[in-house]
PDB file of C-alpha atoms in Angstrom:
ATOM      1  CA  UNK A 371      -0.042  -0.169  -0.048  1.00 48.00           C
ATOM      2  CA  UNK A 372       1.379   3.316  -0.776  1.00 50.00           C
ATOM      3  CA  UNK A 373       2.254   5.902   2.143  1.00 52.00           C
ATOM      4  CA  UNK A 374       1.123   9.393   1.926  1.00 50.00           C
ATOM      5  CA  UNK A 375       3.761  12.259   1.686  1.00 50.00           C
ATOM      6  CA  UNK A 376       3.015  15.459   3.020  1.00 54.00           C
ATOM      7  CA  UNK A 377       4.862  17.471   0.301  1.00 62.00           C
ATOM      8  CA  UNK A 378       2.853  15.648  -2.648  1.00 78.00           C
ATOM      9  CA  UNK A 379      -0.015  18.216  -2.980  1.00 83.00           C
ATOM     10  CA  UNK A 380       1.281  21.426  -4.174  1.00 88.00           C
ATOM     11  CA  UNK A 381      -0.851  24.703  -3.839  1.00 92.00           C
ATOM     12  CA  UNK A 382      -2.347  24.188  -6.880  1.00 93.00           C
ATOM     13  CA  UNK A 383      -3.971  20.762  -5.909  1.00 91.00           C
ATOM     14  CA  UNK A 384      -5.578  22.288  -2.893  1.00 93.00           C
ATOM     15  CA  UNK A 385      -7.317  25.099  -4.845  1.00 97.00           C
ATOM     16  CA  UNK A 386      -8.593  22.826  -7.218  1.00 96.00           C
ATOM     17  CA  UNK A 387      -9.820  20.454  -4.290  1.00 95.00           C
ATOM     18  CA  UNK A 388     -11.409  23.654  -2.703  1.00 98.00           C
ATOM     19  CA  UNK A 389     -12.922  24.420  -6.146  1.00 98.00           C
ATOM     20  CA  UNK A 390     -14.565  20.748  -6.406  1.00 98.00           C
ATOM     21  CA  UNK A 391     -15.780  20.834  -2.663  1.00 98.00           C
ATOM     22  CA  UNK A 392     -17.548  24.056  -3.295  1.00 98.00           C
ATOM     23  CA  UNK A 393     -19.098  23.129  -6.526  1.00 98.00           C
ATOM     24  CA  UNK A 394     -20.519  20.088  -4.337  1.00 98.00           C
ATOM     25  CA  UNK A 395     -21.739  22.493  -1.657  1.00 98.00           C
ATOM     26  CA  UNK A 396     -23.568  24.374  -4.351  1.00 98.00           C
ATOM     27  CA  UNK A 397     -25.318  21.527  -5.700  1.00 98.00           C
ATOM     28  CA  UNK A 398     -26.424  20.209  -2.408  1.00 98.00           C
ATOM     29  CA  UNK A 399     -27.899  23.414  -1.815  1.00 97.00           C
ATOM     30  CA  UNK A 400     -29.536  23.632  -5.033  1.00 98.00           C
ATOM     31  CA  UNK A 401     -30.982  20.168  -4.549  1.00 98.00           C
ATOM     32  CA  UNK A 402     -32.136  21.382  -0.751  1.00 97.00           C
ATOM     33  CA  UNK A 403     -33.827  24.312  -2.416  1.00 97.00           C
ATOM     34  CA  UNK A 404     -35.582  22.435  -5.178  1.00 97.00           C
ATOM     35  CA  UNK A 405     -37.168  19.649  -2.535  1.00 96.00           C
ATOM     36  CA  UNK A 406     -38.136  22.240  -0.073  1.00 96.00           C
ATOM     37  CA  UNK A 407     -40.174  23.819  -3.109  1.00 95.00           C
ATOM     38  CA  UNK A 408     -41.627  20.651  -4.070  1.00 95.00           C
ATOM     39  CA  UNK A 409     -42.368  19.442  -0.783  1.00 94.00           C
ATOM     40  CA  UNK A 410     -43.376  22.703   0.539  1.00 93.00           C
ATOM     41  CA  UNK A 411     -41.517  21.856   3.745  1.00 93.00           C
ATOM     42  CA  UNK A 412     -40.138  24.484   6.287  1.00 94.00           C
ATOM     43  CA  UNK A 413     -36.786  25.242   5.179  1.00 94.00           C
ATOM     44  CA  UNK A 414     -35.356  25.061   8.870  1.00 95.00           C
ATOM     45  CA  UNK A 415     -37.018  21.854   9.519  1.00 95.00           C
ATOM     46  CA  UNK A 416     -35.702  20.404   6.171  1.00 95.00           C
ATOM     47  CA  UNK A 417     -32.373  21.383   6.910  1.00 94.00           C
ATOM     48  CA  UNK A 418     -32.350  19.916  10.639  1.00 96.00           C
ATOM     49  CA  UNK A 419     -33.742  16.419   8.672  1.00 94.00           C
ATOM     50  CA  UNK A 420     -31.133  16.245   6.200  1.00 95.00           C
ATOM     51  CA  UNK A 421     -28.263  17.840   7.556  1.00 94.00           C
ATOM     52  CA  UNK A 422     -26.557  14.388   7.817  1.00 94.00           C
ATOM     53  CA  UNK A 423     -26.980  13.587   3.889  1.00 96.00           C
ATOM     54  CA  UNK A 424     -24.097  13.718   1.525  1.00 96.00           C
ATOM     55  CA  UNK A 425     -24.470  14.784  -2.081  1.00 97.00           C
ATOM     56  CA  UNK A 426     -25.782  11.280  -3.215  1.00 96.00           C
ATOM     57  CA  UNK A 427     -28.270  10.966  -0.344  1.00 97.00           C
ATOM     58  CA  UNK A 428     -29.511  14.466  -1.351  1.00 98.00           C
ATOM     59  CA  UNK A 429     -29.341  13.245  -5.122  1.00 98.00           C
ATOM     60  CA  UNK A 430     -31.814  10.289  -4.214  1.00 97.00           C
ATOM     61  CA  UNK A 431     -33.862  12.107  -2.214  1.00 97.00           C
ATOM     62  CA  UNK A 432     -34.479  14.705  -4.727  1.00 98.00           C
ATOM     63  CA  UNK A 433     -35.261  12.386  -7.287  1.00 98.00           C
ATOM     64  CA  UNK A 434     -37.603  10.393  -4.891  1.00 97.00           C
ATOM     65  CA  UNK A 435     -39.731  13.655  -4.060  1.00 96.00           C
ATOM     66  CA  UNK A 436     -39.803  14.398  -8.151  1.00 97.00           C
ATOM     67  CA  UNK A 437     -41.594  11.198  -8.230  1.00 96.00           C
ATOM     68  CA  UNK A 438     -43.512  11.511  -5.204  1.00 95.00           C
ATOM     69  CA  UNK A 439     -45.187  14.849  -6.684  1.00 95.00           C
ATOM     70  CA  UNK A 440     -45.544  12.969 -10.041  1.00 94.00           C
ATOM     71  CA  UNK A 441     -43.143  15.618 -11.600  1.00 96.00           C
ATOM     72  CA  UNK A 442     -43.226  15.568 -15.593  1.00 96.00           C
ATOM     73  CA  UNK A 443     -41.114  12.600 -16.773  1.00 97.00           C
ATOM     74  CA  UNK A 444     -39.282  14.514 -19.259  1.00 96.00           C
ATOM     75  CA  UNK A 445     -38.057  16.970 -16.619  1.00 97.00           C
ATOM     76  CA  UNK A 446     -37.334  14.686 -13.924  1.00 97.00           C
ATOM     77  CA  UNK A 447     -35.145  12.858 -17.015  1.00 97.00           C
ATOM     78  CA  UNK A 448     -33.403  16.166 -17.557  1.00 98.00           C
ATOM     79  CA  UNK A 449     -32.600  16.878 -13.796  1.00 98.00           C
ATOM     80  CA  UNK A 450     -31.632  13.290 -13.253  1.00 98.00           C
ATOM     81  CA  UNK A 451     -29.114  13.703 -15.918  1.00 97.00           C
ATOM     82  CA  UNK A 452     -27.720  17.034 -14.840  1.00 98.00           C
ATOM     83  CA  UNK A 453     -27.139  15.320 -11.483  1.00 98.00           C
ATOM     84  CA  UNK A 454     -25.231  12.578 -13.226  1.00 97.00           C
ATOM     85  CA  UNK A 455     -22.443  14.972 -13.772  1.00 95.00           C
ATOM     86  CA  UNK A 456     -21.592  15.355  -9.922  1.00 98.00           C
ATOM     87  CA  UNK A 457     -22.587  11.877  -9.444  1.00 97.00           C
ATOM     88  CA  UNK A 458     -19.572  10.550 -11.541  1.00 94.00           C
ATOM     89  CA  UNK A 459     -17.309  12.539  -9.528  1.00 95.00           C
ATOM     90  CA  UNK A 460     -18.751  12.100  -5.874  1.00 94.00           C
ATOM     91  CA  UNK A 461     -15.990   9.352  -4.933  1.00 91.00           C
ATOM     92  CA  UNK A 462     -13.888  11.872  -5.925  1.00 92.00           C
ATOM     93  CA  UNK A 463     -15.190  14.413  -3.308  1.00 94.00           C
ATOM     94  CA  UNK A 464     -15.279  11.572  -0.848  1.00 91.00           C
ATOM     95  CA  UNK A 465     -11.491  10.862  -1.471  1.00 89.00           C
ATOM     96  CA  UNK A 466     -10.694  14.475  -1.108  1.00 90.00           C
ATOM     97  CA  UNK A 467     -12.607  14.719   2.045  1.00 90.00           C
ATOM     98  CA  UNK A 468     -11.294  11.771   3.657  1.00 86.00           C
ATOM     99  CA  UNK A 469      -8.562  10.339   2.192  1.00 83.00           C
ATOM    100  CA  UNK A 470      -4.787  11.278   2.546  1.00 83.00           C
ATOM    101  CA  UNK A 471      -2.919  11.665  -0.688  1.00 83.00           C
ATOM    102  CA  UNK A 472       0.560  10.215  -2.122  1.00 81.00           C
ATOM    103  CA  UNK A 473       2.336  10.492  -5.184  1.00 79.00           C
ATOM    104  CA  UNK A 474       1.660   8.582  -8.184  1.00 74.00           C
ATOM    105  CA  UNK A 475       3.610   7.451 -11.481  1.00 67.00           C
ATOM    106  CA  UNK A 476       0.909   5.681 -14.011  1.00 62.00           C
ATOM    107  CA  UNK A 477       2.403   1.949 -14.280  1.00 55.00           C
ATOM    108  CA  UNK A 478       2.349   2.515 -18.329  1.00 48.00           C
ATOM    109  CA  UNK A 479       4.571   5.166 -18.126  1.00 46.00           C
ATOM    110  CA  UNK A 480       7.896   6.526 -17.446  1.00 38.00           C
ATOM    111  CA  UNK A 481       9.367  10.021 -16.734  1.00 43.00           C
ATOM    112  CA  UNK A 482      12.849  11.410 -17.026  1.00 39.00           C
ATOM    113  CA  UNK A 483      14.569  12.230 -13.531  1.00 45.00           C
ATOM    114  CA  UNK A 484      15.291  15.509 -14.856  1.00 42.00           C
ATOM    115  CA  UNK A 485      11.734  16.862 -14.783  1.00 43.00           C
ATOM    116  CA  UNK A 486      11.800  18.351 -11.546  1.00 49.00           C
ATOM    117  CA  UNK A 487      10.916  15.607  -9.550  1.00 52.00           C
ATOM    118  CA  UNK A 488       7.117  16.276  -9.797  1.00 53.00           C
ATOM    119  CA  UNK A 489       4.696  13.694  -9.429  1.00 54.00           C
ATOM    120  CA  UNK A 490       2.643  13.600 -12.561  1.00 61.00           C
ATOM    121  CA  UNK A 491      -0.470  12.660 -10.556  1.00 74.00           C
ATOM    122  CA  UNK A 492      -1.724  12.142  -6.882  1.00 75.00           C
ATOM    123  CA  UNK A 493      -3.306   9.004  -5.484  1.00 77.00           C
ATOM    124  CA  UNK A 494      -5.479   8.985  -2.554  1.00 79.00           C
ATOM    125  CA  UNK A 495      -4.916   6.661   0.179  1.00 75.00           C
ATOM    126  CA  UNK A 496      -8.168   4.912   0.803  1.00 68.00           C
ATOM    127  CA  UNK A 497      -9.274   3.747   4.201  1.00 61.00           C
ATOM    128  CA  UNK A 498     -12.492   1.642   3.636  1.00 51.00           C
ATOM    129  CA  UNK A 499     -13.271   1.846   7.285  1.00 51.00           C
ATOM    130  CA  UNK A 500     -15.514   4.398   6.857  1.00 52.00           C
ATOM    131  CA  UNK A 501     -19.190   3.444   7.643  1.00 51.00           C
ATOM    132  CA  UNK A 502     -21.545   3.641   4.798  1.00 52.00           C
ATOM    133  CA  UNK A 503     -19.176   3.996   2.218  1.00 50.00           C
ATOM    134  CA  UNK A 504     -19.722   1.254  -0.450  1.00 53.00           C
ATOM    135  CA  UNK A 505     -16.448  -0.425  -1.370  1.00 50.00           C
ATOM    136  CA  UNK A 506     -16.107   0.511  -4.868  1.00 48.00           C
ATOM    137  CA  UNK A 507     -15.432  -2.344  -7.609  1.00 44.00           C
ATOM    138  CA  UNK A 508     -11.603  -3.141  -7.936  1.00 46.00           C
ATOM    139  CA  UNK A 509      -9.639  -0.879  -9.846  1.00 49.00           C
ATOM    140  CA  UNK A 510      -6.026  -0.265 -10.568  1.00 50.00           C
ATOM    141  CA  UNK A 511      -4.292   2.816  -9.406  1.00 51.00           C
ATOM    142  CA  UNK A 512      -3.835   4.394 -12.392  1.00 53.00           C
ATOM    143  CA  UNK A 513      -8.029   4.831 -12.555  1.00 61.00           C
ATOM    144  CA  UNK A 514      -8.247   7.033  -9.409  1.00 68.00           C
ATOM    145  CA  UNK A 515      -5.000   8.729  -9.580  1.00 80.00           C
ATOM    146  CA  UNK A 516      -5.332  12.500 -11.028  1.00 87.00           C
ATOM    147  CA  UNK A 517      -3.246  14.793 -12.609  1.00 87.00           C
ATOM    148  CA  UNK A 518      -3.446  18.522 -12.403  1.00 90.00           C
ATOM    149  CA  UNK A 519      -5.015  18.904 -15.569  1.00 91.00           C
ATOM    150  CA  UNK A 520      -7.679  16.203 -14.770  1.00 91.00           C
ATOM    151  CA  UNK A 521      -8.678  17.843 -11.512  1.00 93.00           C
ATOM    152  CA  UNK A 522      -8.689  21.464 -13.386  1.00 96.00           C
ATOM    153  CA  UNK A 523     -11.182  19.791 -15.882  1.00 96.00           C
ATOM    154  CA  UNK A 524     -13.194  18.143 -13.042  1.00 96.00           C
ATOM    155  CA  UNK A 525     -13.408  21.461 -11.207  1.00 98.00           C
ATOM    156  CA  UNK A 526     -14.581  23.108 -14.366  1.00 98.00           C
ATOM    157  CA  UNK A 527     -17.033  20.790 -15.356  1.00 98.00           C
ATOM    158  CA  UNK A 528     -18.789  20.677 -11.824  1.00 98.00           C
ATOM    159  CA  UNK A 529     -18.613  24.573 -11.807  1.00 98.00           C
ATOM    160  CA  UNK A 530     -20.436  24.893 -15.356  1.00 98.00           C
ATOM    161  CA  UNK A 531     -22.654  22.128 -14.339  1.00 98.00           C
ATOM    162  CA  UNK A 532     -23.698  23.614 -11.470  1.00 98.00           C
ATOM    163  CA  UNK A 533     -24.471  26.961 -13.005  1.00 98.00           C
ATOM    164  CA  UNK A 534     -26.599  25.120 -15.830  1.00 98.00           C
ATOM    165  CA  UNK A 535     -28.451  23.051 -12.918  1.00 98.00           C
ATOM    166  CA  UNK A 536     -29.115  26.290 -11.197  1.00 97.00           C
ATOM    167  CA  UNK A 537     -30.627  27.881 -14.602  1.00 97.00           C
ATOM    168  CA  UNK A 538     -33.018  24.991 -15.407  1.00 97.00           C
ATOM    169  CA  UNK A 539     -34.050  25.086 -11.811  1.00 98.00           C
ATOM    170  CA  UNK A 540     -34.913  28.605 -11.731  1.00 96.00           C
ATOM    171  CA  UNK A 541     -36.665  28.270 -15.320  1.00 95.00           C
ATOM    172  CA  UNK A 542     -38.641  25.036 -13.996  1.00 96.00           C
ATOM    173  CA  UNK A 543     -39.910  27.061 -11.076  1.00 94.00           C
ATOM    174  CA  UNK A 544     -37.997  24.791  -8.645  1.00 95.00           C
ATOM    175  CA  UNK A 545     -35.826  27.687  -7.201  1.00 90.00           C
ATOM    176  CA  UNK A 546     -36.758  31.190  -5.777  1.00 77.00           C
ATOM    177  CA  UNK A 547     -34.833  34.133  -7.996  1.00 63.00           C
ATOM    178  CA  UNK A 548     -32.349  35.849  -5.255  1.00 60.00           C
ATOM    179  CA  UNK A 549     -32.541  39.648  -4.901  1.00 42.00           C
TER     180      UNK A 549
END
């Protein structure tokens, strides 16, 4: 098992991690606001009832509420598709929040020693003893290591997806326009 190194994460890694976490927080807030609108729940009570829910649980909850209120299927499908974007990266969020990180060199690649000795990617050192976290299917380390470019792409994709999701919810009447 790889060992974590304090020096493997650069300032850029940390900034990208923060952008990713912020995007997920934005998605969670949008999901909560839409569910409050659909269920006509008191926002404070709703917040108390769902405070322990992570993104995946909130996503499931919103999709269940949409079904419960007989929301039009085409709109349900659109919301479900838009939430597939962050769902795809939810394991990365879990790794950012709960894992230590180590340097990773892809198994099929080589790197000359003179290239600043920078790690081409970082790899989470996972502890699967977390309760409530499903063990993923076995994968090679190359499949869940991240280069700075990949993290940048994920951060941009999540940010853009969150803006699109907010615009759709607003147009669908599931969000109140903020002053």
